[in-house]
Coordinates of C-alpha atoms and ligand atoms in Angstrom, one line a residue:
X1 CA 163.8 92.8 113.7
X2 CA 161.9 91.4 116.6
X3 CA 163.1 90.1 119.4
X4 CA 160.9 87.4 121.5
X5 CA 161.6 85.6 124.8
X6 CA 159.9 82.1 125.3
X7 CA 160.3 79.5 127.5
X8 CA 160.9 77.0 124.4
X9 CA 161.7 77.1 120.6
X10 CA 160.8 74.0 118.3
X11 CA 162.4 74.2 115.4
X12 CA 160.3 71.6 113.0
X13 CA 156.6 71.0 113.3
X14 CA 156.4 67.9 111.9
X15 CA 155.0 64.6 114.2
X16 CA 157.8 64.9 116.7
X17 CA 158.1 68.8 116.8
X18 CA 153.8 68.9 117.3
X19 CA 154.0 66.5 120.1
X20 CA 157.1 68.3 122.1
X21 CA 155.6 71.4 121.4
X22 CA 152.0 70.3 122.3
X23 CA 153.4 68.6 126.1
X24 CA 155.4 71.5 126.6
X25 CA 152.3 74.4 126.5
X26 CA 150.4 71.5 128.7
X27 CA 153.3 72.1 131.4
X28 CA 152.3 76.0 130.9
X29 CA 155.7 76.4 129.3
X30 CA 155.3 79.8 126.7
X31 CA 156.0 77.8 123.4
X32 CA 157.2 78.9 119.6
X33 CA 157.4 76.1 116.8
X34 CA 159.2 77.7 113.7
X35 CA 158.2 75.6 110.6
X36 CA 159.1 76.5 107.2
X37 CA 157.1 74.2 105.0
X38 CA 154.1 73.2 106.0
X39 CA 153.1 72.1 110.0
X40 CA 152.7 68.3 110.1
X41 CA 155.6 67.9 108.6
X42 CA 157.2 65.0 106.3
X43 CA 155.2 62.3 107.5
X44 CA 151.1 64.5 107.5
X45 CA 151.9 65.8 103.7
X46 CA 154.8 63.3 102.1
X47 CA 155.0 60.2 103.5
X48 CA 153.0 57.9 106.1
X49 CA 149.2 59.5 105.2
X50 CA 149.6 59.5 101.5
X51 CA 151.6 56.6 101.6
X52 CA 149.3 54.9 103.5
X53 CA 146.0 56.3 101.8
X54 CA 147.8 55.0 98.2
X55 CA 148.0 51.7 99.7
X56 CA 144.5 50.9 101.3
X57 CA 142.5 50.8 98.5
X58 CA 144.5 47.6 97.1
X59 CA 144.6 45.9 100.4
X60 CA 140.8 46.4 100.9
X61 CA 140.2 44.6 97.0
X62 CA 142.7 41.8 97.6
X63 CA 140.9 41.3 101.3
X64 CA 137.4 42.0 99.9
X65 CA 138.2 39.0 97.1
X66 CA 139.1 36.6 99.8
X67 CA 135.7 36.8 101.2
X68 CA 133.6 34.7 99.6
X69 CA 129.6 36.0 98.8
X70 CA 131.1 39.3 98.0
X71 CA 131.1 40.2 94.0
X72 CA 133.4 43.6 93.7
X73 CA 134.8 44.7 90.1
X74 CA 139.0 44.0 89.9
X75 CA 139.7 47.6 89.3
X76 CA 140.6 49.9 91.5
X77 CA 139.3 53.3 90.5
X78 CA 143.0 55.5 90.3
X79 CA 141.6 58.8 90.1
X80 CA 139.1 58.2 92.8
X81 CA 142.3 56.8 94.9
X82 CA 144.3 59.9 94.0
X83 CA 141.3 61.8 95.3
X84 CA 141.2 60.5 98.6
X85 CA 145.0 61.0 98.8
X86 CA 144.6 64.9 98.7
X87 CA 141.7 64.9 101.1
X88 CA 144.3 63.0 103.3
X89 CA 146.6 65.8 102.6
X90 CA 144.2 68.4 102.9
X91 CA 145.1 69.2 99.4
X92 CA 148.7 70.2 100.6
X93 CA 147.1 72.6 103.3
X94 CA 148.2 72.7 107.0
X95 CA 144.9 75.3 108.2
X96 CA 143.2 71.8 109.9
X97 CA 146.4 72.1 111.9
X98 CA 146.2 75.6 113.1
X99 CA 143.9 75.8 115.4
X100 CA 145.2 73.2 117.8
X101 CA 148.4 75.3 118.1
X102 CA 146.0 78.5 118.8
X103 CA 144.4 76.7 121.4
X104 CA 147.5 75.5 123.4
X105 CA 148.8 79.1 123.2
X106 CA 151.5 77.4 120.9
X107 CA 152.8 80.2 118.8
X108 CA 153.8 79.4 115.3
X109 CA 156.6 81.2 113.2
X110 CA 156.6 80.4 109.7
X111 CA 160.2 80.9 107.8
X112 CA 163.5 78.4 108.0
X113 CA 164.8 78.7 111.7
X114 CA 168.6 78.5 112.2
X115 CA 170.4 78.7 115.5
X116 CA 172.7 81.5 116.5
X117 CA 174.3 80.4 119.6
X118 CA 173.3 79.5 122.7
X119 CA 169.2 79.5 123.3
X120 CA 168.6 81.8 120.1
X121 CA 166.9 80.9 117.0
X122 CA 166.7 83.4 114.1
X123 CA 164.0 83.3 112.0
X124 CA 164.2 86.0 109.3
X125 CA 164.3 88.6 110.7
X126 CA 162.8 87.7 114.2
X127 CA 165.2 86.4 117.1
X128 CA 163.7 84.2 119.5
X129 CA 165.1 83.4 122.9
X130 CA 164.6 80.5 124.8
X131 CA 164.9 80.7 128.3
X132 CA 164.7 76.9 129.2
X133 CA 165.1 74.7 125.7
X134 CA 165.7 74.4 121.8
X135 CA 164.1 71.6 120.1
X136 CA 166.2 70.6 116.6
X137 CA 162.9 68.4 115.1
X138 CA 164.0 69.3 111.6
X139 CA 163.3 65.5 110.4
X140 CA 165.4 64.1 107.1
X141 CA 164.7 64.1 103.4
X142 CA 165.6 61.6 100.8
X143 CA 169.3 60.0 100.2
X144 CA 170.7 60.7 96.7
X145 CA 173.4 57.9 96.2
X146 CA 176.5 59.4 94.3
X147 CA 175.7 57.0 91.0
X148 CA 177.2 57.9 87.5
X149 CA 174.6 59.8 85.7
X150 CA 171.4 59.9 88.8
X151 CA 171.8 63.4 89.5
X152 CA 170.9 64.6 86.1
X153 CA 168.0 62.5 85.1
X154 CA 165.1 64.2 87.1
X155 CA 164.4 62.0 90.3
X156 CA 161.7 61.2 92.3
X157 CA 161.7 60.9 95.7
X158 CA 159.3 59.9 98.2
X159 CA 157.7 64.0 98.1
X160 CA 156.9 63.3 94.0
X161 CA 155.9 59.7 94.4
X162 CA 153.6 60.3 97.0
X163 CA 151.9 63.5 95.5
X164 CA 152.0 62.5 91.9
X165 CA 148.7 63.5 90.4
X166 CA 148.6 60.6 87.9
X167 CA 149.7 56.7 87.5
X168 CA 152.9 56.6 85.9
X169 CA 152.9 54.6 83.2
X170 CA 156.4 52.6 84.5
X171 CA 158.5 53.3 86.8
X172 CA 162.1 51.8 87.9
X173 CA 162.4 52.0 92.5
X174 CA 166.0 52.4 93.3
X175 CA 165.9 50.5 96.8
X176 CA 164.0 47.8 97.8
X177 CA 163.4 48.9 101.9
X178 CA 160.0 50.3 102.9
X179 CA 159.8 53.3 100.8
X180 CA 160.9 51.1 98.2
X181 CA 158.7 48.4 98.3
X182 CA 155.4 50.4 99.4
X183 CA 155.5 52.8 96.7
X184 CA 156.1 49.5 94.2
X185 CA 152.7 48.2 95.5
X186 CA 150.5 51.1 95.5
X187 CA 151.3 52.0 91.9
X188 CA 151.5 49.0 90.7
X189 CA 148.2 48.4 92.2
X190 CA 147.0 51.2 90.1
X191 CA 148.5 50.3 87.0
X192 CA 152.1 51.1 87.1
X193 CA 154.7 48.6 85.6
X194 CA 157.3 48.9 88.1
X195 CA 160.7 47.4 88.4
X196 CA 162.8 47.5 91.5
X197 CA 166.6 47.7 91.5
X198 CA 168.1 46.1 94.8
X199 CA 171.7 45.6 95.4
X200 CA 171.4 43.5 98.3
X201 CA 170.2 40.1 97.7
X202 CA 166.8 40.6 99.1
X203 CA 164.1 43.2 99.7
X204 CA 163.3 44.2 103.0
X205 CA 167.0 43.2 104.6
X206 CA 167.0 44.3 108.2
X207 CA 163.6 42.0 108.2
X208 CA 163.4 38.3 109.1
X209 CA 164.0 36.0 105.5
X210 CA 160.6 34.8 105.1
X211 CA 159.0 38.4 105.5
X212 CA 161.4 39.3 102.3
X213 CA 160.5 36.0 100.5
X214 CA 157.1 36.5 101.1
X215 CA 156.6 40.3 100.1
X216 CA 159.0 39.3 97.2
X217 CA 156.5 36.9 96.1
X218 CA 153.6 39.0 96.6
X219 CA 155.0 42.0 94.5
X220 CA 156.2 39.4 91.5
X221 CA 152.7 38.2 91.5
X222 CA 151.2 41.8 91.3
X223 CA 153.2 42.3 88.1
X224 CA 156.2 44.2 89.5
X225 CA 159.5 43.2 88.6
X226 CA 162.2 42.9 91.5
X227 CA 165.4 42.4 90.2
X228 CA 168.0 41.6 93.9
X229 CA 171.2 41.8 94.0
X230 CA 171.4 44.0 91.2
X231 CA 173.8 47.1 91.2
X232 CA 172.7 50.1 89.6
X233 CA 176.0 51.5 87.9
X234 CA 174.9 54.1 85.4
X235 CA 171.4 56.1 84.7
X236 CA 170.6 58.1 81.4
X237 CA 168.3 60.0 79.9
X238 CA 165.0 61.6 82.2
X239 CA 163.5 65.2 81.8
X240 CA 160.9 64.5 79.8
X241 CA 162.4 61.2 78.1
X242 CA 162.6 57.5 79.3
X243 CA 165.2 57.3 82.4
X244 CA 167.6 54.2 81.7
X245 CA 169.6 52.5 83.9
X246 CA 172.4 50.2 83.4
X247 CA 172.7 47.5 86.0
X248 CA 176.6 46.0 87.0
X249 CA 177.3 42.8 84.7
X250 CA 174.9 44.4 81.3
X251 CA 171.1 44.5 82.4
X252 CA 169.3 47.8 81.3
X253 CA 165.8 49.2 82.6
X254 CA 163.8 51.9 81.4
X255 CA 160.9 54.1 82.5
X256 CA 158.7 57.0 82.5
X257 CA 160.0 58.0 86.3
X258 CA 163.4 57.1 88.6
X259 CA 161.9 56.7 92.0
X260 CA 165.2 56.7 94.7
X261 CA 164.7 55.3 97.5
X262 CA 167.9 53.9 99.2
X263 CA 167.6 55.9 102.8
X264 CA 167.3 59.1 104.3
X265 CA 169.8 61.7 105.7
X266 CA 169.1 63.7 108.7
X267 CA 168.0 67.9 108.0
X268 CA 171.3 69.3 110.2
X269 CA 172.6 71.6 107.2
X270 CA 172.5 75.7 107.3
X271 CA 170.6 75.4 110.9
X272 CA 173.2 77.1 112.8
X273 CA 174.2 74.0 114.8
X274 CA 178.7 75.4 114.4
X275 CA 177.1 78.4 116.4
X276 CA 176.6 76.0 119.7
X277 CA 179.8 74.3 119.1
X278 CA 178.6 71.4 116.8
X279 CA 180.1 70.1 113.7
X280 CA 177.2 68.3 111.9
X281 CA 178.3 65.0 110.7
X282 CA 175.5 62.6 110.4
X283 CA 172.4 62.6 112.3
X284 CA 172.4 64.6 115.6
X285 CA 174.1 62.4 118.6
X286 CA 171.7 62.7 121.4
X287 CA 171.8 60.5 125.2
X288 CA 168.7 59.1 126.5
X289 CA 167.4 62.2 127.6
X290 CA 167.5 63.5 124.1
X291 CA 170.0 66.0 125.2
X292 CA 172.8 67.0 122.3
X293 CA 176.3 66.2 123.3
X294 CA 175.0 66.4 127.4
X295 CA 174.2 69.8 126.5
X296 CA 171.3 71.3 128.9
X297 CA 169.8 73.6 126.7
X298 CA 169.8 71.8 123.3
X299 CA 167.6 69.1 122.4
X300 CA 167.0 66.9 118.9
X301 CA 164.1 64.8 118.2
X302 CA 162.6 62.4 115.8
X303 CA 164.2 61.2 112.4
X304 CA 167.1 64.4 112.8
X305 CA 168.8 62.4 115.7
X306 CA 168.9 58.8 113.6
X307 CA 167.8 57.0 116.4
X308 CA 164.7 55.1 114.7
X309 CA 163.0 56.8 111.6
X310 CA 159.6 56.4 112.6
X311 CA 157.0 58.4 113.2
X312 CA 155.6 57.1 116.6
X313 CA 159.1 57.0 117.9
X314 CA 159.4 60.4 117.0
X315 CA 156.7 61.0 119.3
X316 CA 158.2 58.8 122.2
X317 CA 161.0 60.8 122.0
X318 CA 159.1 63.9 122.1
X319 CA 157.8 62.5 125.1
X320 CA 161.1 62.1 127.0
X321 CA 162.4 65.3 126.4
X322 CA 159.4 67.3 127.5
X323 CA 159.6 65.4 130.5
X324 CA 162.9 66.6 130.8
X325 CA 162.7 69.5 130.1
X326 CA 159.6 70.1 132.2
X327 CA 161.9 69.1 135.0
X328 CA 160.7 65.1 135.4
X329 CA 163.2 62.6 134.9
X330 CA 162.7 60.0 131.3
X331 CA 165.1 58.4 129.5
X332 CA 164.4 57.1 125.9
X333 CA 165.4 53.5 126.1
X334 CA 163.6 51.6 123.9
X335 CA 164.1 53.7 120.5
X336 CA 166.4 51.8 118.2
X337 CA 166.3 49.4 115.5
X338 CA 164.7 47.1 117.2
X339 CA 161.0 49.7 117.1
X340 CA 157.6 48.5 116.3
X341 CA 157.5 48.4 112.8
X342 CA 154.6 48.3 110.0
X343 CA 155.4 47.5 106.1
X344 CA 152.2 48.4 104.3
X345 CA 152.6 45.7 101.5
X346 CA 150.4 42.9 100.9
X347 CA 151.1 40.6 102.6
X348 CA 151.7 43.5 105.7
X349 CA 155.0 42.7 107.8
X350 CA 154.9 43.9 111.5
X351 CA 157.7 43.2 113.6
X352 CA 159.1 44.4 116.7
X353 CA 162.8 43.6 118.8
X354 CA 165.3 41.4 117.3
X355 CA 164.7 39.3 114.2
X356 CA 166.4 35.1 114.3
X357 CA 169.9 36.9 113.1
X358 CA 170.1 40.0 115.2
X359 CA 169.0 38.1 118.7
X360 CA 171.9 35.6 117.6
X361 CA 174.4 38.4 116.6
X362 CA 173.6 40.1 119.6
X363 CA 174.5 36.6 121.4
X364 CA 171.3 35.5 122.6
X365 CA 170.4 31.6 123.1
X366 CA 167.4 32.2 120.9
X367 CA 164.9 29.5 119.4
X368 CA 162.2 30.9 116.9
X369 CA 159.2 29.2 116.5
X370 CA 157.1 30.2 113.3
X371 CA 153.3 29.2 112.3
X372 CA 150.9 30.3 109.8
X373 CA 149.3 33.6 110.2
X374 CA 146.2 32.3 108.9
X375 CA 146.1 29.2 110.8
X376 CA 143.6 30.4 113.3
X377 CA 139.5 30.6 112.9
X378 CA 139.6 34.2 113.3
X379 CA 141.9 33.9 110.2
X380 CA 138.9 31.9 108.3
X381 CA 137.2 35.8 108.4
X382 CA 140.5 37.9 108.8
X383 CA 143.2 37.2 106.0
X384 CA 141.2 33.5 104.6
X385 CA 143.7 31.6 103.2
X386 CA 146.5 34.6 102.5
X387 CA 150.2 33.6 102.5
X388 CA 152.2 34.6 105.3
X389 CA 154.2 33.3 108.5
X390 CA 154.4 34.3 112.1
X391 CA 157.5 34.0 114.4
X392 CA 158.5 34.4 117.9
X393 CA 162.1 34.6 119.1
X394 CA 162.4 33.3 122.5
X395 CA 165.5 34.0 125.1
X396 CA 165.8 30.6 125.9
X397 CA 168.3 32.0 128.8
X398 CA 165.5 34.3 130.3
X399 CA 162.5 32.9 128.7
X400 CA 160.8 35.9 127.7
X401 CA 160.1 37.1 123.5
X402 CA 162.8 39.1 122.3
X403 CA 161.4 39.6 118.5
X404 CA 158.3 39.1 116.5
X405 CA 157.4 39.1 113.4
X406 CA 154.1 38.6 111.7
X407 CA 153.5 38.5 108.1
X408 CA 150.0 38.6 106.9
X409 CA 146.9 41.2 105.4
X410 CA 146.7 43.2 108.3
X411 CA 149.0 41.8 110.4
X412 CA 149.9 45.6 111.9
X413 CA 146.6 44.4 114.2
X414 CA 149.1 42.1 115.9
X415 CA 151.9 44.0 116.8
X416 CA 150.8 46.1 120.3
X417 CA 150.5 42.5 122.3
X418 CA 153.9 41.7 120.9
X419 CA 155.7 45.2 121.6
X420 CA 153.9 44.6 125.2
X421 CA 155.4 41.6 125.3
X422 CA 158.7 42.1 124.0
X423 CA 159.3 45.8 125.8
X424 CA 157.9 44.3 129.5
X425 CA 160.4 41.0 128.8
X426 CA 156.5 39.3 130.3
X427 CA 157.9 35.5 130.7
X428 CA 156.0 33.4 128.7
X429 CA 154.9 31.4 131.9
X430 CA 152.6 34.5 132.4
X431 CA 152.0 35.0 128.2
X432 CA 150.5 31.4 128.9
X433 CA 147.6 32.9 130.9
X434 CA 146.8 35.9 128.3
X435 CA 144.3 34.1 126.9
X436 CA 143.4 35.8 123.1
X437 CA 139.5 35.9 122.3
X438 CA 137.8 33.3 120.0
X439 CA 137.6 33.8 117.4
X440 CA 139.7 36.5 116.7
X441 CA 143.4 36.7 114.8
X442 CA 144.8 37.0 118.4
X443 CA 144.6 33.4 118.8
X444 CA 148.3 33.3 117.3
X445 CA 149.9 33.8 120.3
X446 CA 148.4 30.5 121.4
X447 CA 149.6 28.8 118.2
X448 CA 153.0 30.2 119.1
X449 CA 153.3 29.3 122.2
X450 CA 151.6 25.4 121.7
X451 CA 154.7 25.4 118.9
X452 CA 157.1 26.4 121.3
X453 CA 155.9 23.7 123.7
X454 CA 153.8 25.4 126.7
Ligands
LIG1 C1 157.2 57.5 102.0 C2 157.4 57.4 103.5 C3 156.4 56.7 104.2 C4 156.6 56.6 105.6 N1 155.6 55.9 106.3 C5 155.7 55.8 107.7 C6 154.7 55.1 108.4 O1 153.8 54.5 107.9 N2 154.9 55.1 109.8 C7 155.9 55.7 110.4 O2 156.0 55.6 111.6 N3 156.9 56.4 109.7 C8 156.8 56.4 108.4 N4 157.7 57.2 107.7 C9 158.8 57.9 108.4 C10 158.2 59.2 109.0 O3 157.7 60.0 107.9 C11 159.3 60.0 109.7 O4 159.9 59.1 110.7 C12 158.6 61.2 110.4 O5 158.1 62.1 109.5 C13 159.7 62.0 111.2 O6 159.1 63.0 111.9 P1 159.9 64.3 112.3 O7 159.0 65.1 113.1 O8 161.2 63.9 112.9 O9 160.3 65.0 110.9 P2 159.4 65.5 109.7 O10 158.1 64.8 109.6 O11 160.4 65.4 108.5 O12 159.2 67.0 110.0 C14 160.2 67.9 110.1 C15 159.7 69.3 109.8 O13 160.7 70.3 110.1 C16 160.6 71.3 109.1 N5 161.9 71.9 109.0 C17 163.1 71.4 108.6 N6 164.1 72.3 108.7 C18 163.6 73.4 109.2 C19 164.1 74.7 109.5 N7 165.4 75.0 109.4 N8 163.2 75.6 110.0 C20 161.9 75.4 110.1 N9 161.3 74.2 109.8 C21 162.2 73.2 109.4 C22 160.2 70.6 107.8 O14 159.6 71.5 106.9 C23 159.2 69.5 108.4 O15 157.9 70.1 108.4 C24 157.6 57.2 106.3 C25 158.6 57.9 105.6 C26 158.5 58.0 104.2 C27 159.5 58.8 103.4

């Protein structure tokens, strides 16, 4: 058994854990990260870069066909796309990572770290003390909803369905949020026959109407069949035959694969947290500082706190802490639901702050004034013709935006100004002199803004 002193332990070196770990060796703190998988984490190896590598391809052909001159075949190549998947992943191999750790003096400890009381990790054999900090960045894996039949059919998850080697021949989404509706585009895309299985009465529900309707749309025009409202009471079959599933009032699917994706729960089992006093319930509860419980020693970032499930907000977080803990003063503020946010579909959705019904649930005076994305001349080049809608929602009470959304191909390209926007509460007296370049995309904040009257 060895036993180590550093100024900080990590535990996690996924997006969050690397950027803690990375600010903290800046500040000359002596640094360990203890990973047990592989360092990157969820979102380098399982979710947003092969996610988003799966998706490209298809949003490049529909783009590339609204461009008129340009002659492109209407198949996407799927092994060539799988391909570039695993060169995204490094073919499931963190070495590219390694060297950036070596040369911030970060040291990295591979095994499953757990705590044992106050500043020590264990680690296998190895006992690592921290003299300042420890970081919980242990991230979340996939919800499993407790459904008649689901845990014996063989699942996916969002690990298999973004590393699977080949195009299913059909598969059945349980859940129709991001994960949900991503994965339903990029393999139906590549010439899966997918149905999704949504129990609420529209895809996408913490998002404005329109951005559901229109994705909705987008996805029943692909091919893929999205069945809302639909309750999923009973699967059968799996390992190695069809999975079935019977839906509440008679309907029954069937398909090669189960993909579930209704949610994520937070990685706070068998890591020691009883041995500092915590009873893990749920994600960890942290204050602004990212401090657990106003402890001074402990400290949980990224998706393990619940906060906001998000990769760059991970990082924010990170952020905060190691200011913190470095002895500066941040507070993470700005972290919630209301987080820049990109859905990969086609038509993209990119919002950030409230939507029309959270600003009024949260008992704003709010008007929302919505245009067509592609109702500028940079749109003529950018997204020609695509379907889609852009919305501001406007404190009428402070004048400032408090939510946008913009639907659209590539409508992520819109989001910074807005999260500027939204996050500095600029009022829109001042948004009025940001002039956006001609002719570029940008030019929908003037549409927005002429709609709203100024
Ligand atoms: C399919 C999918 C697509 C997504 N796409 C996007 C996107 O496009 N953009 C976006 O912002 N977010 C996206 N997300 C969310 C994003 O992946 C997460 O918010 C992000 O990975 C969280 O980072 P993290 O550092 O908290 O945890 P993780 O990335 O989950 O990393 C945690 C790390 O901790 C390690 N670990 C856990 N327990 C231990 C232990 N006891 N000892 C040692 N190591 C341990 C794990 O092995 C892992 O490497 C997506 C999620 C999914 C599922």
């Amino acid at each position: 058994m060895a036993d180590r002193e550093f100024d900080a332990v990590v535990i996690g070196a996924g997006p969050a854990g690397e950027v803690i770990a990375g600010r903290l060796a800046s500040g000359e703190l002596d640094v360990a990260i203890v990973e047990q998988h592989l360092v990157g984490g969820e979102c380098s190896f399982y979710a947003c870069m092969p996610s988003k590598a799966l998706l490209r391809p298809s949003a490049l052909l529909a783009e590339v066909k609204r461009v008129p001159g340009l002659s492109v075949s209407d198949e996407l190549d799927a092994a060539k796309v799988i391909a570039r998947r695993d060169e995204v992943v490094h073919d499931y191999d963190d070495s590219a990572q390694l060297p950036w750790l070596e040369d911030m003096g970060i040291e990295l400890v591979r095994g499953e770290g757990r705590l044992d009381g106050e500043r020590r990790v264990v680690v296998g054999d190895d006992v690592l003390t921290a003299r300042k900090a420890v970081v919980i960045a242990t991230g979340s894996a996939a919800s499993m909803p407790p459904i008649d039949g689901l845990a014996d059919v063989g699942t996916w998850t969002s690990r298999e369905v973004t590393s699977a080697r080949s195009v299913p021949a059909s598969m059945i989404v349980l859940g129709g949020g991001v994960v949900g509706v991503e994965m339903a585009q990029a393999w139906s895309a590549l010439g899966t026959t997918v149905s999704i299985v949504e129990a609420a009465d529209r895809l996408l529900l913490r998002e404005e109407q329109f951005a559901s309707e229109q994705v909705t749309e987008a996805l029943r025009e692909h091919g893929v069949e999205v069945h809302v409202g639909a309750k999923a009471e009973r699967f059968s079959g799996g390992n190695g035959e069809p999975v079935r599933v019977e839906l509440e009032g008679g309907g029954k699917l069937e398909a090669e694969h189960l993909l579930v994706a209704v949610g994520r729960r937070p990685l706070v089992d068998g890591i020691g947290l009883e041995s500092a006093g915590i009873e893990p319930d749920g994600p960890l509860q942290v204050d602004d500082t990212m401090a657990v419980q106003g402890s001074e020693w402990l400290y949980a970032i990224g998706d393990v706190n619940g906060r906001a499930l998000l990769t760059h907000m991970g990082k924010y977080q990170a952020r905060v802490a190691a200011t913190n803990i470095l002895g500066g003063e941040a507070r993470a503020t700005r972290d919630g639901p209301n987080s820049p946010r990109v859905i990969f579909t086609d038509p993209e959705v990119a919002a950030v702050g409230h939507t029309l019904a959270s600003a009024e649930e949260a008992g704003m005076d709010v008007r929302a004034v919505d245009v067509s994305t592609a109702g500028t001349a940079g749109a003529s080049f950018h997204g020609r013709n695509a379907a889609g809608t852009s919305r501001l929602v406007i404190d009428e009470d402070r004048g400032v935006v408090v939510g946008a959304t913009f639907v659209g191909p590539d409508a992520n390209e819109l989001l910074h100004a807005a999260t500027i926007a939204v996050v500095a509460e600029i009022p829109l007296h001042l948004l009025f002199d940001a002039v956006p370049a001609f002719p570029t995309r940008n030019e929908i904040w003037l549409k927005l803004l002429e709609e709203y009257g100024l």
